[in-house]
GROMACS .gro file of C-alpha atoms in nm:
model
  272
    1MET     CA    1   0.000   0.000   0.000
    2PRO     CA    2   0.148   0.341  -0.091
    3GLU     CA    3   0.271   0.542   0.205
    4THR     CA    4   0.188   0.909   0.246
    5GLY     CA    5   0.511   0.982   0.434
    6LEU     CA    6   0.312   1.201   0.676
    7VAL     CA    7   0.179   1.144   1.025
    8PRO     CA    8  -0.191   1.200   1.102
    9ALA     CA    9  -0.282   1.484   1.335
   10PRO     CA   10  -0.328   1.356   1.695
   11GLN     CA   11  -0.690   1.475   1.718
   12GLY     CA   12  -0.956   1.600   1.479
   13PRO     CA   13  -1.309   1.531   1.359
   14LEU     CA   14  -1.185   1.232   1.155
   15THR     CA   15  -0.949   1.087   1.416
   16GLY     CA   16  -0.939   0.709   1.393
   17LEU     CA   17  -1.078   0.691   1.039
   18ARG     CA   18  -0.890   0.540   0.747
   19VAL     CA   19  -0.990   0.715   0.424
   20LEU     CA   20  -0.914   0.594   0.075
   21VAL     CA   21  -0.763   0.853  -0.160
   22PRO     CA   22  -0.817   0.730  -0.518
   23ARG     CA   23  -0.522   0.902  -0.681
   24GLU     CA   24  -0.148   0.935  -0.648
   25THR     CA   25   0.032   1.262  -0.716
   26GLU     CA   26   0.397   1.339  -0.776
   27GLY     CA   27   0.407   1.619  -0.519
   28PRO     CA   28   0.212   1.693  -0.201
   29ASP     CA   29  -0.153   1.605  -0.250
   30PRO     CA   30  -0.394   1.868  -0.109
   31LEU     CA   31  -0.646   1.591  -0.047
   32VAL     CA   32  -0.400   1.396   0.168
   33ILE     CA   33  -0.302   1.713   0.354
   34ALA     CA   34  -0.666   1.803   0.424
   35LEU     CA   35  -0.733   1.455   0.561
   36LEU     CA   36  -0.428   1.465   0.784
   37ALA     CA   37  -0.532   1.804   0.919
   38ALA     CA   38  -0.869   1.652   1.015
   39GLY     CA   39  -0.698   1.364   1.196
   40ALA     CA   40  -0.768   1.089   0.939
   41GLU     CA   41  -0.525   0.832   0.806
   42PRO     CA   42  -0.512   0.862   0.424
   43VAL     CA   43  -0.484   0.533   0.237
   44VAL     CA   44  -0.363   0.607  -0.116
   45VAL     CA   45  -0.495   0.353  -0.367
   46PRO     CA   46  -0.483   0.484  -0.726
   47LEU     CA   47  -0.810   0.387  -0.892
   48ILE     CA   48  -0.719   0.586  -1.202
   49GLN     CA   49  -0.406   0.709  -1.372
   50THR     CA   50  -0.361   0.961  -1.649
   51VAL     CA   51  -0.129   0.892  -1.939
   52PRO     CA   52  -0.033   1.089  -2.252
   53PRO     CA   53  -0.210   1.018  -2.581
   54GLU     CA   54  -0.077   0.715  -2.764
   55ASP     CA   55   0.014   0.938  -3.059
   56PRO     CA   56   0.104   1.294  -2.951
   57THR     CA   57   0.132   1.427  -3.307
   58GLU     CA   58  -0.199   1.618  -3.301
   59LEU     CA   59  -0.119   1.769  -2.962
   60ASP     CA   60   0.229   1.873  -3.074
   61ASP     CA   61   0.092   2.032  -3.392
   62THR     CA   62  -0.168   2.219  -3.187
   63LEU     CA   63   0.096   2.356  -2.952
   64LEU     CA   64   0.290   2.483  -3.252
   65ALA     CA   65  -0.030   2.661  -3.361
   66VAL     CA   66  -0.048   2.821  -3.014
   67GLN     CA   67   0.308   2.942  -3.057
   68ALA     CA   68   0.220   3.086  -3.398
   69GLY     CA   69  -0.060   3.298  -3.248
   70TYR     CA   70  -0.351   3.099  -3.387
   71TYR     CA   71  -0.535   3.095  -3.052
   72GLY     CA   72  -0.640   3.380  -2.829
   73TRP     CA   73  -0.746   3.160  -2.537
   74VAL     CA   74  -0.660   2.825  -2.382
   75GLY     CA   75  -0.908   2.666  -2.140
   76VAL     CA   76  -0.773   2.403  -1.901
   77THR     CA   77  -1.034   2.190  -1.726
   78SER     CA   78  -0.813   1.952  -1.528
   79ALA     CA   79  -0.481   1.969  -1.346
   80ALA     CA   80  -0.401   1.635  -1.514
   81ALA     CA   81  -0.349   1.819  -1.844
   82VAL     CA   82  -0.073   2.040  -1.708
   83PRO     CA   83   0.221   1.795  -1.686
   84VAL     CA   84   0.140   1.657  -2.031
   85LEU     CA   85   0.123   2.008  -2.179
   86GLU     CA   86   0.450   2.095  -2.009
   87ASP     CA   87   0.620   1.782  -2.141
   88ARG     CA   88   0.496   1.821  -2.498
   89ALA     CA   89   0.580   2.193  -2.502
   90GLU     CA   90   0.938   2.103  -2.411
   91GLU     CA   91   0.939   1.851  -2.696
   92THR     CA   92   0.841   2.126  -2.939
   93GLY     CA   93   1.134   2.335  -2.812
   94THR     CA   94   0.945   2.601  -2.612
   95PRO     CA   95   0.871   2.586  -2.237
   96LEU     CA   96   0.499   2.595  -2.158
   97VAL     CA   97   0.527   2.925  -1.971
   98ASP     CA   98   0.672   3.089  -2.283
   99LEU     CA   99   0.429   2.912  -2.515
  100LEU     CA  100   0.132   3.058  -2.328
  101ALA     CA  101   0.284   3.399  -2.257
  102ASP     CA  102   0.073   3.579  -2.518
  103VAL     CA  103  -0.243   3.372  -2.476
  104ARG     CA  104  -0.518   3.425  -2.219
  105VAL     CA  105  -0.560   3.119  -1.998
  106ALA     CA  106  -0.874   3.005  -1.817
  107ALA     CA  107  -0.875   2.735  -1.546
  108VAL     CA  108  -1.183   2.543  -1.436
  109GLY     CA  109  -1.109   2.590  -1.066
  110GLY     CA  110  -0.854   2.649  -0.794
  111SER     CA  111  -0.672   2.314  -0.817
  112THR     CA  112  -0.620   2.350  -1.191
  113ALA     CA  113  -0.514   2.712  -1.152
  114ARG     CA  114  -0.258   2.611  -0.888
  115ALA     CA  115  -0.118   2.344  -1.118
  116LEU     CA  116  -0.075   2.600  -1.397
  117ARG     CA  117   0.080   2.861  -1.169
  118SER     CA  118   0.320   2.603  -1.027
  119VAL     CA  119   0.485   2.583  -1.370
  120GLY     CA  120   0.483   2.961  -1.414
  121VAL     CA  121   0.172   3.001  -1.631
  122ARG     CA  122  -0.037   3.313  -1.574
  123VAL     CA  123  -0.407   3.235  -1.524
  124ASP     CA  124  -0.651   3.504  -1.635
  125VAL     CA  125  -0.987   3.351  -1.543
  126VAL     CA  126  -1.074   3.123  -1.249
  127PRO     CA  127  -1.444   3.097  -1.163
  128THR     CA  128  -1.563   3.086  -0.805
  129GLY     CA  129  -1.794   2.814  -0.681
  130GLN     CA  130  -1.807   2.464  -0.823
  131SER     CA  131  -1.525   2.354  -1.051
  132SER     CA  132  -1.732   2.263  -1.354
  133ALA     CA  133  -1.755   2.337  -1.723
  134ARG     CA  134  -2.081   2.524  -1.671
  135THR     CA  135  -1.928   2.746  -1.403
  136LEU     CA  136  -1.630   2.823  -1.625
  137LEU     CA  137  -1.861   2.898  -1.915
  138ARG     CA  138  -2.048   3.154  -1.706
  139ALA     CA  139  -1.719   3.323  -1.612
  140TRP     CA  140  -1.588   3.333  -1.971
  141PRO     CA  141  -1.582   3.687  -2.117
  142PRO     CA  142  -1.822   3.767  -2.403
  143VAL     CA  143  -1.670   3.705  -2.742
  144ASP     CA  144  -1.744   4.062  -2.860
  145SER     CA  145  -1.532   4.202  -2.576
  146GLN     CA  146  -1.219   4.016  -2.684
  147PRO     CA  147  -0.960   4.100  -2.947
  148GLU     CA  148  -0.869   3.867  -3.230
  149PRO     CA  149  -0.798   3.582  -3.253
  150ARG     CA  150  -1.129   3.473  -3.106
  151ARG     CA  151  -1.038   3.107  -3.116
  152VAL     CA  152  -1.017   2.885  -2.808
  153LEU     CA  153  -0.808   2.573  -2.755
  154LEU     CA  154  -0.939   2.317  -2.507
  155PRO     CA  155  -0.676   2.055  -2.415
  156LEU     CA  156  -0.905   1.790  -2.266
  157GLY     CA  157  -0.896   1.433  -2.146
  158ASP     CA  158  -1.035   1.156  -2.363
  159LEU     CA  159  -1.340   1.116  -2.138
  160ALA     CA  160  -1.429   1.484  -2.114
  161ALA     CA  161  -1.782   1.591  -2.201
  162ASP     CA  162  -1.839   1.851  -2.473
  163THR     CA  163  -2.021   2.090  -2.235
  164LEU     CA  164  -1.760   2.367  -2.245
  165ALA     CA  165  -1.679   2.336  -2.614
  166GLU     CA  166  -2.043   2.347  -2.722
  167GLY     CA  167  -2.122   2.625  -2.477
  168LEU     CA  168  -1.842   2.844  -2.608
  169ARG     CA  169  -1.942   2.778  -2.968
  170SER     CA  170  -2.300   2.879  -2.891
  171HIS     CA  171  -2.160   3.209  -2.758
  172GLY     CA  172  -1.976   3.279  -3.081
  173TRP     CA  173  -1.629   3.144  -3.010
  174ALA     CA  174  -1.437   2.925  -3.253
  175VAL     CA  175  -1.327   2.621  -3.052
  176ASP     CA  176  -1.077   2.342  -3.114
  177VAL     CA  177  -1.047   2.040  -2.885
  178VAL     CA  178  -0.734   1.828  -2.862
  179THR     CA  179  -0.698   1.510  -2.658
  180THR     CA  180  -0.419   1.582  -2.413
  181TYR     CA  181  -0.433   1.283  -2.180
  182ARG     CA  182  -0.610   0.952  -2.137
  183THR     CA  183  -0.768   0.826  -1.817
  184VAL     CA  184  -0.710   0.455  -1.757
  185PRO     CA  185  -0.768   0.229  -1.457
  186GLY     CA  186  -0.501   0.227  -1.192
  187PRO     CA  187  -0.284  -0.077  -1.126
  188MET     CA  188  -0.434  -0.373  -0.942
  189PRO     CA  189  -0.393  -0.301  -0.569
  190GLU     CA  190  -0.174  -0.523  -0.356
  191PRO     CA  191  -0.344  -0.831  -0.206
  192GLU     CA  192  -0.300  -0.680   0.143
  193THR     CA  193  -0.495  -0.372   0.037
  194ARG     CA  194  -0.777  -0.580  -0.112
  195GLN     CA  195  -0.793  -0.789   0.206
  196GLU     CA  196  -0.817  -0.480   0.425
  197TRP     CA  197  -1.090  -0.341   0.201
  198ALA     CA  198  -1.291  -0.662   0.215
  199ALA     CA  199  -1.251  -0.675   0.593
  200GLY     CA  200  -1.395  -0.325   0.635
  201ALA     CA  201  -1.066  -0.177   0.754
  202ILE     CA  202  -1.121   0.134   0.538
  203ASP     CA  203  -1.395   0.365   0.665
  204ALA     CA  204  -1.453   0.599   0.372
  205VAL     CA  205  -1.367   0.665   0.008
  206LEU     CA  206  -1.331   1.007  -0.154
  207LEU     CA  207  -1.443   0.976  -0.516
  208THR     CA  208  -1.283   1.250  -0.723
  209SER     CA  209  -1.426   1.164  -1.066
  210GLY     CA  210  -1.666   0.936  -1.244
  211SER     CA  211  -1.372   0.716  -1.341
  212THR     CA  212  -1.280   0.654  -0.977
  213ALA     CA  213  -1.640   0.555  -0.908
  214ARG     CA  214  -1.648   0.314  -1.202
  215ASN     CA  215  -1.316   0.152  -1.107
  216LEU     CA  216  -1.374   0.116  -0.733
  217VAL     CA  217  -1.547  -0.222  -0.740
  218ASP     CA  218  -1.342  -0.350  -1.035
  219LEU     CA  219  -1.013  -0.295  -0.853
  220LEU     CA  220  -1.111  -0.354  -0.491
  221GLY     CA  221  -1.432  -0.559  -0.490
  222PRO     CA  222  -1.778  -0.489  -0.345
  223VAL     CA  223  -1.811  -0.200  -0.104
  224PRO     CA  224  -1.837  -0.332   0.255
  225ASP     CA  225  -2.127  -0.221   0.471
  226GLY     CA  226  -2.070   0.103   0.656
  227VAL     CA  227  -1.817   0.255   0.416
  228HIS     CA  228  -1.893   0.620   0.341
  229LEU     CA  229  -1.865   0.716  -0.027
  230ILE     CA  230  -1.814   1.092  -0.069
  231CYS     CA  231  -1.835   1.237  -0.421
  232ILE     CA  232  -1.669   1.557  -0.536
  233GLY     CA  233  -1.969   1.669  -0.744
  234ASP     CA  234  -2.303   1.579  -0.895
  235SER     CA  235  -2.159   1.422  -1.210
  236THR     CA  236  -1.935   1.193  -1.004
  237ALA     CA  237  -2.231   1.103  -0.785
  238ALA     CA  238  -2.437   1.019  -1.095
  239GLU     CA  239  -2.162   0.787  -1.221
  240ALA     CA  240  -2.139   0.624  -0.878
  241LEU     CA  241  -2.514   0.561  -0.876
  242ARG     CA  242  -2.498   0.417  -1.228
  243ALA     CA  243  -2.227   0.181  -1.102
  244GLY     CA  244  -2.461   0.061  -0.829
  245LEU     CA  245  -2.285   0.242  -0.544
  246ARG     CA  246  -2.457   0.406  -0.248
  247VAL     CA  247  -2.344   0.769  -0.217
  248SER     CA  248  -2.319   0.906   0.136
  249ALA     CA  249  -2.265   1.271   0.045
  250VAL     CA  250  -2.172   1.511  -0.233
  251ALA     CA  251  -1.927   1.792  -0.164
  252VAL     CA  252  -2.076   2.141  -0.175
  253GLU     CA  253  -1.743   2.281  -0.294
  254GLN     CA  254  -1.556   2.083  -0.559
  255SER     CA  255  -1.214   2.090  -0.395
  256PRO     CA  256  -1.005   1.877  -0.157
  257SER     CA  257  -1.123   2.077   0.142
  258GLY     CA  258  -1.482   2.049   0.019
  259LEU     CA  259  -1.456   1.671  -0.004
  260VAL     CA  260  -1.314   1.645   0.347
  261ALA     CA  261  -1.578   1.885   0.481
  262ALA     CA  262  -1.849   1.662   0.333
  263LEU     CA  263  -1.694   1.357   0.499
  264ILE     CA  264  -1.674   1.537   0.833
  265ALA     CA  265  -2.040   1.639   0.808
  266THR     CA  266  -2.138   1.282   0.721
  267VAL     CA  267  -1.938   1.126   1.003
  268THR     CA  268  -2.036   1.374   1.271
  269GLY     CA  269  -2.397   1.353   1.163
  270ALA     CA  270  -2.383   0.975   1.179
  271LEU     CA  271  -2.233   0.990   1.528
  272SER     CA  272  -2.468   1.257   1.669
   0.00000   0.00000   0.00000
């Protein structure tokens, strides 16, 4: 089982709970940090992993078009796109921060904005509230208020819905979508992890996407009685329900702290 390398806080509203985190990050994970601050023990079991496209040619060509000034805007809807964009930009000979220097950049929410800023990219638009395509669409400036080129690049994952692209087109923007990463199931967990799961030794799962919901039972087996399933948003909850899972709560705010807050409310409500 992956180790977090951190020690849980001695006391907190989640003290004594072991909480499954369905992703593994290269650097500090805000979700792990938020759980530790609440006293929980994070159990990192990657239910998904993101990988570059099998053939990056289209993405590389699109980044060259960005460099040539073909796009006025780039909209990033997931932090998972950032390392792939950074890697492919380097392959084209221009660091991502330089590639996007003359382009306006929109991020779907705080986590994605932080990922972009961590590699030096300026972020011009970050909506408040839920991190969703609809929220970003509402925050996007009117096309008539923007200078040319009025063309938007959306570097999306292979499972992304067309909500943002179609919404922008309906508002008069020219939009191109390029597959930037693929979401695939995580590796099969260690037998020890599967045994602990089956024995009910994990108290809760934080589902961060529809893919994590779909892969939970495939990788770990049926959900034991009493396990709280907390979803980051309505679309994730809908996928969980379609997969036959019982959702305990949906985060009000689509963020690591929002997920943990939803778990705290569920647990304290269950214990009161």
